[in-house]
mmCIF file with all atom_site columns, C-alpha atoms in Angstrom:
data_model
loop_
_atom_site.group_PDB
_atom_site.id
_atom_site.type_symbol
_atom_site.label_atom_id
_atom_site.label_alt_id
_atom_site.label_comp_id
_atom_site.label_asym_id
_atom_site.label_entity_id
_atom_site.label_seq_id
_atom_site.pdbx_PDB_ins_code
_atom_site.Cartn_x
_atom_site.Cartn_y
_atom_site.Cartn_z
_atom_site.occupancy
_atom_site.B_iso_or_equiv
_atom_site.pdbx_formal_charge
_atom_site.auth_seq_id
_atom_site.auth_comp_id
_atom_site.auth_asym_id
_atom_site.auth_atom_id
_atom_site.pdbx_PDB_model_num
ATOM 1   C CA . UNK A 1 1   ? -8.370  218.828 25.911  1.00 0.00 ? 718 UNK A CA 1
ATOM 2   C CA . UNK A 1 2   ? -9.269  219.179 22.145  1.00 0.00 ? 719 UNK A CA 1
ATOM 3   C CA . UNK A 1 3   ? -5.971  217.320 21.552  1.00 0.00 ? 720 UNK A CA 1
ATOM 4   C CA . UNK A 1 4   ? -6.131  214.865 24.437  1.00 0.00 ? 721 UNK A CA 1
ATOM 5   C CA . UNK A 1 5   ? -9.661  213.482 23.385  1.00 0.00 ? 722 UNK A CA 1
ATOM 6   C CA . UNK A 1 6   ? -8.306  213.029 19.364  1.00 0.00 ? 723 UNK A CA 1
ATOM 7   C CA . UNK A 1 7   ? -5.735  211.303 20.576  1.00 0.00 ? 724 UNK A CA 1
ATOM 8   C CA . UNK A 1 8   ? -7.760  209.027 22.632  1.00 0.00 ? 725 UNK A CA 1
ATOM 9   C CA . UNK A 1 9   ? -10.247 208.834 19.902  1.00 0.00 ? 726 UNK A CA 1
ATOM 10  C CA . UNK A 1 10  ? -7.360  207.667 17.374  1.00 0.00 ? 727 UNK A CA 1
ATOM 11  C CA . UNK A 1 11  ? -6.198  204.974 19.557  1.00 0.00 ? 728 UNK A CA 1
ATOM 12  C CA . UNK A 1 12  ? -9.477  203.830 20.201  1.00 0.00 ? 729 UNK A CA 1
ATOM 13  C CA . UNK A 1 13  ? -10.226 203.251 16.642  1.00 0.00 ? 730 UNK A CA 1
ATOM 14  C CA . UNK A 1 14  ? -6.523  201.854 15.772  1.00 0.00 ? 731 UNK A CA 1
ATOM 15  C CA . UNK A 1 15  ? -7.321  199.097 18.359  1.00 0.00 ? 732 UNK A CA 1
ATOM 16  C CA . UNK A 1 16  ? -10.586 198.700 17.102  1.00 0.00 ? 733 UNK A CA 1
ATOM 17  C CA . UNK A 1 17  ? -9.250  198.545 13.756  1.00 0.00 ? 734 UNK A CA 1
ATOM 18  C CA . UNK A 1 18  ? -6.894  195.776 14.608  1.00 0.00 ? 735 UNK A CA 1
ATOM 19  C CA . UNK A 1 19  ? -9.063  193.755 16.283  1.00 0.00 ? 736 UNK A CA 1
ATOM 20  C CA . UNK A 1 20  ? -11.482 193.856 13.287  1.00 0.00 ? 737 UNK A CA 1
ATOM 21  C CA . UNK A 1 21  ? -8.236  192.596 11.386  1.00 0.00 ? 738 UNK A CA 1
ATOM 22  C CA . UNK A 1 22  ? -7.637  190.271 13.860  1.00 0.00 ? 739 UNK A CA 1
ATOM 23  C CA . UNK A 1 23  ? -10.732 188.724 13.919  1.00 0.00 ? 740 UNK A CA 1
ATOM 24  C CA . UNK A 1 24  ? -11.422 188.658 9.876   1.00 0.00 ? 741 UNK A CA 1
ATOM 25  C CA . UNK A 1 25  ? -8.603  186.792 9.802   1.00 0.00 ? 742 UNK A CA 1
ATOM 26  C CA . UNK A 1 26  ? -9.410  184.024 12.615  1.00 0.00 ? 743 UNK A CA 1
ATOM 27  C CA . UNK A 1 27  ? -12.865 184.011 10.728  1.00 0.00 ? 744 UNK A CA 1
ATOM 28  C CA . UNK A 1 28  ? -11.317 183.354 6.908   1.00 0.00 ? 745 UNK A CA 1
ATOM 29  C CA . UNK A 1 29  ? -8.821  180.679 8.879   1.00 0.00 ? 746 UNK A CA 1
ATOM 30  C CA . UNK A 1 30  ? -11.869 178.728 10.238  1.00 0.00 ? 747 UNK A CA 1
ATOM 31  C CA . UNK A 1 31  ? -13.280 179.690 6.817   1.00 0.00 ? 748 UNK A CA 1
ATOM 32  C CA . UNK A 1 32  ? -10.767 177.669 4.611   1.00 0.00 ? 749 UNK A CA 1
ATOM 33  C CA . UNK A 1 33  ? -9.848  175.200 7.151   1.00 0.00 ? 750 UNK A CA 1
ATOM 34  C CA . UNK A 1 34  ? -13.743 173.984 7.320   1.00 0.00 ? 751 UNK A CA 1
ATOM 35  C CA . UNK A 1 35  ? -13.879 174.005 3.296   1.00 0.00 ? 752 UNK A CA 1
ATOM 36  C CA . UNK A 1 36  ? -10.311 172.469 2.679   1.00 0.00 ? 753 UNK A CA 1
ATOM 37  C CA . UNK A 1 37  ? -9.415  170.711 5.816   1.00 0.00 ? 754 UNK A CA 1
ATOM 38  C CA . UNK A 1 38  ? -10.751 167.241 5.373   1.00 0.00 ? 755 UNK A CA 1
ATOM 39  C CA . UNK A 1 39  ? -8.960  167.070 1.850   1.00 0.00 ? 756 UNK A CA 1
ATOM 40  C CA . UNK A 1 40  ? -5.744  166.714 3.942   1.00 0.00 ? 757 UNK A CA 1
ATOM 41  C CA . UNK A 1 41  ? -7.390  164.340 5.883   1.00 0.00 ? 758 UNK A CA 1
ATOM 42  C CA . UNK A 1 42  ? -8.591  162.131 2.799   1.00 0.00 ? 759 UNK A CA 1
ATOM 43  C CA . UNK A 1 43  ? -5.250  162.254 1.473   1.00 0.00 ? 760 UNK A CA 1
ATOM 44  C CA . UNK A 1 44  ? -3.367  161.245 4.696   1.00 0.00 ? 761 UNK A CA 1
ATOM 45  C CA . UNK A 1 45  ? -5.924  158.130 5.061   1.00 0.00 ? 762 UNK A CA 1
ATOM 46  C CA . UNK A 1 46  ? -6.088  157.213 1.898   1.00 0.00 ? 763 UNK A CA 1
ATOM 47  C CA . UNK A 1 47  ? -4.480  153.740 2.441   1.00 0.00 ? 764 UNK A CA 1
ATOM 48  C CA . UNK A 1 48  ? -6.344  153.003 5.602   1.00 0.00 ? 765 UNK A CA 1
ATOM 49  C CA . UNK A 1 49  ? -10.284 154.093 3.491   1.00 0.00 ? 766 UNK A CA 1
ATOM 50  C CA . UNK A 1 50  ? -8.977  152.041 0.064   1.00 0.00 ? 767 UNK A CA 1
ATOM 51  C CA . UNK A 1 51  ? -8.663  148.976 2.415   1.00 0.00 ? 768 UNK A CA 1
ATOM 52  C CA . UNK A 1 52  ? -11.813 149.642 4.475   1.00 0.00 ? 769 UNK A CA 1
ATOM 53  C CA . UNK A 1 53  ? -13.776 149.992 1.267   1.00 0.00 ? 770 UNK A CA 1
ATOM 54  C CA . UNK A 1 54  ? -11.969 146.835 -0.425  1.00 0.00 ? 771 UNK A CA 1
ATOM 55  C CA . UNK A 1 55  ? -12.605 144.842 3.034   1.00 0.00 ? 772 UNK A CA 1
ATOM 56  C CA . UNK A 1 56  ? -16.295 145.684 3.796   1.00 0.00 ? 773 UNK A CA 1
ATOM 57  C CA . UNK A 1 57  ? -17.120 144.930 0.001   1.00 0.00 ? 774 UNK A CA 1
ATOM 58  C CA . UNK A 1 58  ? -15.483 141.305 0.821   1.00 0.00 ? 775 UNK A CA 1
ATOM 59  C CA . UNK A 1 59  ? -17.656 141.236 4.384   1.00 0.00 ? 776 UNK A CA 1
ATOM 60  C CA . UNK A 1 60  ? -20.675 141.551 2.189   1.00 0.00 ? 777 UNK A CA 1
ATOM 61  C CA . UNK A 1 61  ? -20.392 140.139 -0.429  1.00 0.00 ? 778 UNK A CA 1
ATOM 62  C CA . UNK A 1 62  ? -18.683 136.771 0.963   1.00 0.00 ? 779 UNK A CA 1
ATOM 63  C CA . UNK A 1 63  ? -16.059 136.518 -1.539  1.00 0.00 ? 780 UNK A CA 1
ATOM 64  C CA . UNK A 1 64  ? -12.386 137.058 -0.314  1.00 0.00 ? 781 UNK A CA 1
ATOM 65  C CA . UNK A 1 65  ? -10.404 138.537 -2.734  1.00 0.00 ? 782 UNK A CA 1
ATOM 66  C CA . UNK A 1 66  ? -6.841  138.114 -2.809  1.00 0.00 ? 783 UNK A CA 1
ATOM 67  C CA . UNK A 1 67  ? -4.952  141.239 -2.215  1.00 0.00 ? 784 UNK A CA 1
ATOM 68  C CA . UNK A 1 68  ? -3.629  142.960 -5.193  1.00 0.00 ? 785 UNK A CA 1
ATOM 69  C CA . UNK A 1 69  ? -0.603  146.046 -4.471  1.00 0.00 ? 786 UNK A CA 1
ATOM 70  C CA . UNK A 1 70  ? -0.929  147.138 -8.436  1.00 0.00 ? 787 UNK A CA 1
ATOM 71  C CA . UNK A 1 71  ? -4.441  147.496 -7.590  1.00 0.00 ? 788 UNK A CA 1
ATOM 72  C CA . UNK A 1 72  ? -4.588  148.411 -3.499  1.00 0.00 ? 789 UNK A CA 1
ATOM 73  C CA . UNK A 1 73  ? -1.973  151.138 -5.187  1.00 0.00 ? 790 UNK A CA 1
ATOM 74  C CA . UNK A 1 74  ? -3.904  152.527 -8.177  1.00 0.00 ? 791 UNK A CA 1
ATOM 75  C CA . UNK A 1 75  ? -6.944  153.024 -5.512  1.00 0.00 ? 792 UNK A CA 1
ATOM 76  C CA . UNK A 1 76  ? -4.922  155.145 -3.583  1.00 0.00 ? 793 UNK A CA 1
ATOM 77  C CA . UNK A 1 77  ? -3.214  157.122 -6.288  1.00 0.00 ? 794 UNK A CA 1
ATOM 78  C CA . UNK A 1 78  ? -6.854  157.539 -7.724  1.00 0.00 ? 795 UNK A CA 1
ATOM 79  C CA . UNK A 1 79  ? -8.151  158.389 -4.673  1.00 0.00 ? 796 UNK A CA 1
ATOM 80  C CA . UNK A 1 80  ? -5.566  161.064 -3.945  1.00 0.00 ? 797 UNK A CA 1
ATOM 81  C CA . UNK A 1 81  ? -6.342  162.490 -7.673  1.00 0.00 ? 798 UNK A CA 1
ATOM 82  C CA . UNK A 1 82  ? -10.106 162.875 -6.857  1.00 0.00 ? 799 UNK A CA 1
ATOM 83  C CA . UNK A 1 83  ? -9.262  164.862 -3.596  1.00 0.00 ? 800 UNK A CA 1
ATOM 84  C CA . UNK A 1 84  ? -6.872  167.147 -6.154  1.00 0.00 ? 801 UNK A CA 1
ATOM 85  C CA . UNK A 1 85  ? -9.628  167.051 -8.911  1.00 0.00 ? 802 UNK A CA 1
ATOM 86  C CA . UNK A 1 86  ? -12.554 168.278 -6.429  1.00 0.00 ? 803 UNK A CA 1
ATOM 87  C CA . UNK A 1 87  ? -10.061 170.355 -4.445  1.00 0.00 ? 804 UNK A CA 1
ATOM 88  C CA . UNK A 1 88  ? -9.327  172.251 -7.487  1.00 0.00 ? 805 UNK A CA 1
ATOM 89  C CA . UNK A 1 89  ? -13.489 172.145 -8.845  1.00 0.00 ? 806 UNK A CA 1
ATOM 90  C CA . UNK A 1 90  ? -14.294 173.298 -5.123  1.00 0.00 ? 807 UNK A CA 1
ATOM 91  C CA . UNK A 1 91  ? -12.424 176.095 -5.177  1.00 0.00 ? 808 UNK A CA 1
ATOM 92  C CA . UNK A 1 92  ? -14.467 178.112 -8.117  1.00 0.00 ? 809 UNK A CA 1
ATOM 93  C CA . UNK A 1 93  ? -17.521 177.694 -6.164  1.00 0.00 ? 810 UNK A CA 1
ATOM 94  C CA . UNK A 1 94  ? -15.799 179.333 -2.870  1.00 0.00 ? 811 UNK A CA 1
ATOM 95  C CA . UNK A 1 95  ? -14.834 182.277 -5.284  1.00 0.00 ? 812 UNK A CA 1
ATOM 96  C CA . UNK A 1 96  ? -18.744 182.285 -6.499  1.00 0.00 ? 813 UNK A CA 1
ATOM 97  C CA . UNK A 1 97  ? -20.060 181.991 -3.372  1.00 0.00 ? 814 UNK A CA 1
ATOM 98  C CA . UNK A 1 98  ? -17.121 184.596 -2.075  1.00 0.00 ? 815 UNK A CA 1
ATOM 99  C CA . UNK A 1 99  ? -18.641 187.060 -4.331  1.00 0.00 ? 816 UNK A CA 1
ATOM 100 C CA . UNK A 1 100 ? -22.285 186.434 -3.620  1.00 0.00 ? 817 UNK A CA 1
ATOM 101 C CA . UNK A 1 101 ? -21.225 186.697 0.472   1.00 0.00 ? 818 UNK A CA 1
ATOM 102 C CA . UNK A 1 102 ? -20.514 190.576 -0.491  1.00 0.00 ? 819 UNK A CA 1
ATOM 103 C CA . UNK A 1 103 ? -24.896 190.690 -0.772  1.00 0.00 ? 820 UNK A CA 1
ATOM 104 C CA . UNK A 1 104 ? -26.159 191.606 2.873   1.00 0.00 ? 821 UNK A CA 1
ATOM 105 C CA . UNK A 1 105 ? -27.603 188.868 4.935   1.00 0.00 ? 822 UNK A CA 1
ATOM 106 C CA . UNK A 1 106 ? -28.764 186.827 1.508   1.00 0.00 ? 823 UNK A CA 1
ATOM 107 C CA . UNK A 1 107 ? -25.556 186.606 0.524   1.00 0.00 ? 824 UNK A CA 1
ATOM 108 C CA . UNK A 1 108 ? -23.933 185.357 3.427   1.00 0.00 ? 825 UNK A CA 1
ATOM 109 C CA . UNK A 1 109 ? -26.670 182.564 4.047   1.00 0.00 ? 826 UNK A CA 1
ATOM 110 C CA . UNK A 1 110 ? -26.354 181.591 0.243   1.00 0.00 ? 827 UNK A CA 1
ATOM 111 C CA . UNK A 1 111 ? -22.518 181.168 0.536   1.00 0.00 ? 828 UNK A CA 1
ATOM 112 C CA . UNK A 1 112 ? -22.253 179.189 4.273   1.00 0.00 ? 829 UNK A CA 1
ATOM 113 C CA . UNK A 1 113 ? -25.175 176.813 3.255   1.00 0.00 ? 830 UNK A CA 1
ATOM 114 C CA . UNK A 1 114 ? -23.550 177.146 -0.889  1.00 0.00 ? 831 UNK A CA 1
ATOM 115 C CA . UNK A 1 115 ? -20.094 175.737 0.669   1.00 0.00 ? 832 UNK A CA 1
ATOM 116 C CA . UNK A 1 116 ? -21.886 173.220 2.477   1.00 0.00 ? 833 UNK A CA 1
ATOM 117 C CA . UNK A 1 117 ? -23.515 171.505 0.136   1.00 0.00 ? 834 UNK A CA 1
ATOM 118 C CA . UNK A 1 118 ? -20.912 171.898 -2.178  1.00 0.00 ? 835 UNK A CA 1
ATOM 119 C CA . UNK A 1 119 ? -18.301 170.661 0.102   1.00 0.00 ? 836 UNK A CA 1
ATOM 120 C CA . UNK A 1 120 ? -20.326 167.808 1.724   1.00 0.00 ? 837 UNK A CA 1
ATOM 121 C CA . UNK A 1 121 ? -21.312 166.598 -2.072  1.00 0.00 ? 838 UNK A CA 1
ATOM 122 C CA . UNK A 1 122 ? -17.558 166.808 -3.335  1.00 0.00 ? 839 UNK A CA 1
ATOM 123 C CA . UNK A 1 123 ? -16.089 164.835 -0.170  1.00 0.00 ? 840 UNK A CA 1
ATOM 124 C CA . UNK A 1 124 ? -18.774 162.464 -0.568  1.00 0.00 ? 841 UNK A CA 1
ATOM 125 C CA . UNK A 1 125 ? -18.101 161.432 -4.001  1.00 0.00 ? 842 UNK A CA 1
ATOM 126 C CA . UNK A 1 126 ? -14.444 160.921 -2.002  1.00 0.00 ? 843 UNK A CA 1
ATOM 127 C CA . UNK A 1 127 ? -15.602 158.404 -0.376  1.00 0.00 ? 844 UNK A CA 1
ATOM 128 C CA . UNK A 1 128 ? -17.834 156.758 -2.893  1.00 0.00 ? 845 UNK A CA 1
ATOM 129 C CA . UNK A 1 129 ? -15.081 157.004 -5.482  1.00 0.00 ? 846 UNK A CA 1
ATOM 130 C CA . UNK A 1 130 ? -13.227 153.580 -3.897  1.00 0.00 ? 847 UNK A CA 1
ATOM 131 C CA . UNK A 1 131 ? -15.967 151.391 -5.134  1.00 0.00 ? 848 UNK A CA 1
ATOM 132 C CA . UNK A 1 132 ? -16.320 153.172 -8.760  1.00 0.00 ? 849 UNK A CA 1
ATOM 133 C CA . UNK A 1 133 ? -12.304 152.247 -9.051  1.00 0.00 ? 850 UNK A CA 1
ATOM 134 C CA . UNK A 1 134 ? -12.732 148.768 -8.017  1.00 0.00 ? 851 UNK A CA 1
ATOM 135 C CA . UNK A 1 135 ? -15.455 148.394 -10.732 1.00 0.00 ? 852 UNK A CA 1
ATOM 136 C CA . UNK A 1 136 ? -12.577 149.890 -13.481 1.00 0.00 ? 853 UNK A CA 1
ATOM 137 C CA . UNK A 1 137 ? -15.014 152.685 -14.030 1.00 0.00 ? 854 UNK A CA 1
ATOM 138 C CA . UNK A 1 138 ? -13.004 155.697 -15.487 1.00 0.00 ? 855 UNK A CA 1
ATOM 139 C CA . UNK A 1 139 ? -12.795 159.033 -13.929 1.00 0.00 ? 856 UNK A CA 1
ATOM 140 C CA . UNK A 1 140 ? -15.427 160.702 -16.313 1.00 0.00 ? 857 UNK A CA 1
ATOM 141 C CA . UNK A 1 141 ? -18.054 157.705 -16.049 1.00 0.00 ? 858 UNK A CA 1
ATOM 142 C CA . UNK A 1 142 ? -16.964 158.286 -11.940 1.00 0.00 ? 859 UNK A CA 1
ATOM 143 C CA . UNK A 1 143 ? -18.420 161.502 -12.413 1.00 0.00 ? 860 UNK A CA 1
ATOM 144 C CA . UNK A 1 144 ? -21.428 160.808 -14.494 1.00 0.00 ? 861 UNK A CA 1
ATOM 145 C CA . UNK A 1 145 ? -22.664 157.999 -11.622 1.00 0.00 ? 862 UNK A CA 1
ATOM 146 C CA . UNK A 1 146 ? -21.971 159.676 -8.614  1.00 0.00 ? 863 UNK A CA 1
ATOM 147 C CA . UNK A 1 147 ? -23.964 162.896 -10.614 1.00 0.00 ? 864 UNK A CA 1
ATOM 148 C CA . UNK A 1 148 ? -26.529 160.612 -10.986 1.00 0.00 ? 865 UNK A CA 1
ATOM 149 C CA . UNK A 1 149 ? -26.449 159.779 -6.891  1.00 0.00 ? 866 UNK A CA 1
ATOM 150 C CA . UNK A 1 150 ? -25.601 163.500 -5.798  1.00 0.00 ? 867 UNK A CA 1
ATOM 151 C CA . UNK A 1 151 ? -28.103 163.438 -2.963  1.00 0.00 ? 868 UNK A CA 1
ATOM 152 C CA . UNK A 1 152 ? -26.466 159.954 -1.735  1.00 0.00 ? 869 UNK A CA 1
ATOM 153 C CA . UNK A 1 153 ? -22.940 161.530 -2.108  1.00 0.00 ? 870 UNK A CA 1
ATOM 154 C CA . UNK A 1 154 ? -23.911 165.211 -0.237  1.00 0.00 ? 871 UNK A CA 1
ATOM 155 C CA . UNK A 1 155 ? -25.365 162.699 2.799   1.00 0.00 ? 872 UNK A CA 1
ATOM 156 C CA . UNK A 1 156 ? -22.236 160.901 2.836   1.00 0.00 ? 873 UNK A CA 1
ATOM 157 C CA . UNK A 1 157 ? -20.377 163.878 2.784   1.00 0.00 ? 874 UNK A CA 1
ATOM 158 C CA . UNK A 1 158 ? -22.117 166.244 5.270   1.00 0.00 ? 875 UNK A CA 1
ATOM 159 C CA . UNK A 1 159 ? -21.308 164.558 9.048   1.00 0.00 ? 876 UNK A CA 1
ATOM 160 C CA . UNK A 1 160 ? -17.556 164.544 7.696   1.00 0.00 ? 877 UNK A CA 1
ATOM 161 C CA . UNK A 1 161 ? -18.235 168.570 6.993   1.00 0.00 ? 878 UNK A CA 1
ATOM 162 C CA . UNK A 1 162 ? -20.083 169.139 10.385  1.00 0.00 ? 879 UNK A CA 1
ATOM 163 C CA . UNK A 1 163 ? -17.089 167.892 12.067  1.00 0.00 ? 880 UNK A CA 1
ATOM 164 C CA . UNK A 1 164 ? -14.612 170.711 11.379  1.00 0.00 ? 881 UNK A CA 1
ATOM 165 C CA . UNK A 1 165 ? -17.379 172.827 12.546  1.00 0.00 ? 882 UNK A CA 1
ATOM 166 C CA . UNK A 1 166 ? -16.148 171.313 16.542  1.00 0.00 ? 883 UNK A CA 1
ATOM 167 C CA . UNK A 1 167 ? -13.010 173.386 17.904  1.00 0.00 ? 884 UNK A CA 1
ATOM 168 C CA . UNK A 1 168 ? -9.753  172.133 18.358  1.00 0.00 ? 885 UNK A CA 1
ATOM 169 C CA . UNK A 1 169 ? -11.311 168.508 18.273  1.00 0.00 ? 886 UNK A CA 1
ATOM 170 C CA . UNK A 1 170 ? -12.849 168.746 14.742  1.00 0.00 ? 887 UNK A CA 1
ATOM 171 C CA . UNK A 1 171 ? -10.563 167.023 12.442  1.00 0.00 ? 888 UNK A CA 1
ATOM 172 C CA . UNK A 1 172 ? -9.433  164.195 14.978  1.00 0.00 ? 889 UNK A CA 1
ATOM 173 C CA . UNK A 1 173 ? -13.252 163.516 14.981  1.00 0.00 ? 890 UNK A CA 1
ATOM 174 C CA . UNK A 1 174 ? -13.626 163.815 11.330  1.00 0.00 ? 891 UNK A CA 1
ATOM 175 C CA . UNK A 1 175 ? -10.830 161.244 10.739  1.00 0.00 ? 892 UNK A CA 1
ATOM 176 C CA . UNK A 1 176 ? -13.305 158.631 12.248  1.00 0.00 ? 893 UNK A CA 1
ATOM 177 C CA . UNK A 1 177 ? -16.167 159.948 10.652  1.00 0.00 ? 894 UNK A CA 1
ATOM 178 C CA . UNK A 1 178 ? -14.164 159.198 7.729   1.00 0.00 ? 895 UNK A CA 1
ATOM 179 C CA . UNK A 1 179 ? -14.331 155.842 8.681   1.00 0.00 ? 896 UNK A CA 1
ATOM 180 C CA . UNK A 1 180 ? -17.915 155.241 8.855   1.00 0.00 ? 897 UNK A CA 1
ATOM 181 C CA . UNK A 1 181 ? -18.493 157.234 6.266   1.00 0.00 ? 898 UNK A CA 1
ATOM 182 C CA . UNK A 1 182 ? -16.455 155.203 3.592   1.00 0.00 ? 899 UNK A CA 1
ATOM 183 C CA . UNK A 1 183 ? -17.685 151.937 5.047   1.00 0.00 ? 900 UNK A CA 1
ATOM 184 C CA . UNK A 1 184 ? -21.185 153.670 4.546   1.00 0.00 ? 901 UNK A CA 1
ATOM 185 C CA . UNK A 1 185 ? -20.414 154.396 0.796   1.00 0.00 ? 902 UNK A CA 1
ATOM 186 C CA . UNK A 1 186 ? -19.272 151.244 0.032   1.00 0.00 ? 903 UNK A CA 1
ATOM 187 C CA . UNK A 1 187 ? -22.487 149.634 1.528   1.00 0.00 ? 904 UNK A CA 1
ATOM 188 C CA . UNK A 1 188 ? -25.000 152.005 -0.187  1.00 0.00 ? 905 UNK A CA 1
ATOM 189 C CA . UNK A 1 189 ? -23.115 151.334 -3.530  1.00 0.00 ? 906 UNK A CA 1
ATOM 190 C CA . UNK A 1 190 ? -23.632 147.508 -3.209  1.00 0.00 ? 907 UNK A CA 1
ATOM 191 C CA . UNK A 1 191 ? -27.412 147.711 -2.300  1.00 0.00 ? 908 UNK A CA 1
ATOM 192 C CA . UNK A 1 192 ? -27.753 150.604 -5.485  1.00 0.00 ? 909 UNK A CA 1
ATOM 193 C CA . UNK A 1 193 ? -26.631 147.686 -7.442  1.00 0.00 ? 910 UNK A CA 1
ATOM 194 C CA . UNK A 1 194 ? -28.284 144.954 -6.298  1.00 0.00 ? 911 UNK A CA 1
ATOM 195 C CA . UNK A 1 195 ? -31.398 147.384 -6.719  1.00 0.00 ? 912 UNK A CA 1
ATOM 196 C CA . UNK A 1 196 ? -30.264 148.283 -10.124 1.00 0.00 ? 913 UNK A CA 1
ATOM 197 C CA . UNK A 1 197 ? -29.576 144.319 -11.231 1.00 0.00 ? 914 UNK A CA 1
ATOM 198 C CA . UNK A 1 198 ? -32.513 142.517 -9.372  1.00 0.00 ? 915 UNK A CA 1
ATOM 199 C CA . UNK A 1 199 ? -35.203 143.340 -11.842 1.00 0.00 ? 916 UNK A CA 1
ATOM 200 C CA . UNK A 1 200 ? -33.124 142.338 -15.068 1.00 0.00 ? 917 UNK A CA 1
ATOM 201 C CA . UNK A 1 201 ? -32.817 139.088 -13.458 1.00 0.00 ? 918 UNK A CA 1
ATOM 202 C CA . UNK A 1 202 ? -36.842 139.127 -12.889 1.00 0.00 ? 919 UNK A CA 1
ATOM 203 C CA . UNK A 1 203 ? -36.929 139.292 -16.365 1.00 0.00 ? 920 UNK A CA 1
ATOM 204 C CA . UNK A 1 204 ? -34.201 136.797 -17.490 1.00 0.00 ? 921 UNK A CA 1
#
């Protein structure tokens, strides 16, 4: 009996054990994929969020600019180095916040709402990042404005993040969110600068 209940016992706990595994693993998936995900996404679209950008600064503005390949091009070779550049950036703070997750209950509230931020701020400059190029600003004085707007860039950024929190559906959704959220960008970034330039002109 002895034998037939340690038995049971070990094969209760070797199931139990690999469902733990089992489920650590579906958790550090949905983990990575809702941190990294929409970088594939910004990559893939690209093209289709230079334009957008390019087009609704046109719409606004009123000026039709004739299009440009050298340029349309270096937007979307720039715009693939930002995802790599805050990609790489990002990926400290998941090991941070990794280690701070080990503190009970603290710890794991500081790293979900840590990656966040962090992730919602980084894919938000993304997406502000198109008009910056346009305006031949370099990567470094990219930085230094959208540092300077990091509450503007973590809005921008966070519906895109929410989205890969929706099974299955989460980064067809997020593609469109994309969208809006670059046509968004571009329209805050004209009305910062028309803020920015109106009172100089007062003064002229």
């Amino acid at each position: 009996n002895s034998t037939g209940f340690w038995g049971t016992a070990l094969e209760w706990a070797r199931d139990s054990l690999d469902w733990i595994i089992w489920l650590i693993f579906k958790i550090a998936f949905f983990y990575i994929f809702l941190i990294f995900g929409g970088y594939l996404s910004l990559i893939a679209l690209s093209p289709i969020l230079a334009f957008l950008s390019e087009k609704t600064e046109e719409i606004v503005s009123g000026t039709k600019n004739p299009f440009n390949i050298l340029q349309f091009t270096r937007d979307i070779i720039r715009a693939i180095l930002i995802v790599v550049r805050n990609m790489t950036i990002q990926s400290l703070w998941v090991f941070l916040f990794f280690i701070i997750s080990f503190l009970p209950v603290i710890g794991w509230v500081v790293s979900f709402f840590g990656n966040l931020i962090i992730s919602s701020y980084f894919y938000g400059f993304s997406f502000m990042d198109y008009t910056n190029e346009r305006r031949k600003l370099k990567l470094k004085e990219s930085v230094l404005h959208i540092k300077e707007n990091k509450g503007l860039a973590t809005g921008l950024g966070l519906p895109f993040v929410l989205c890969f929190l929706v099974p299955f559906l989460g980064s067809i959704i997020a593609s469109f969110i994309a969208v809006v959220s670059v046509v968004a960008a571009t329209l805050c970034m004209i009305e910062k600068e028309k803020a920015s330039t109106s009172p100089k002109e007062l003064n002229a």
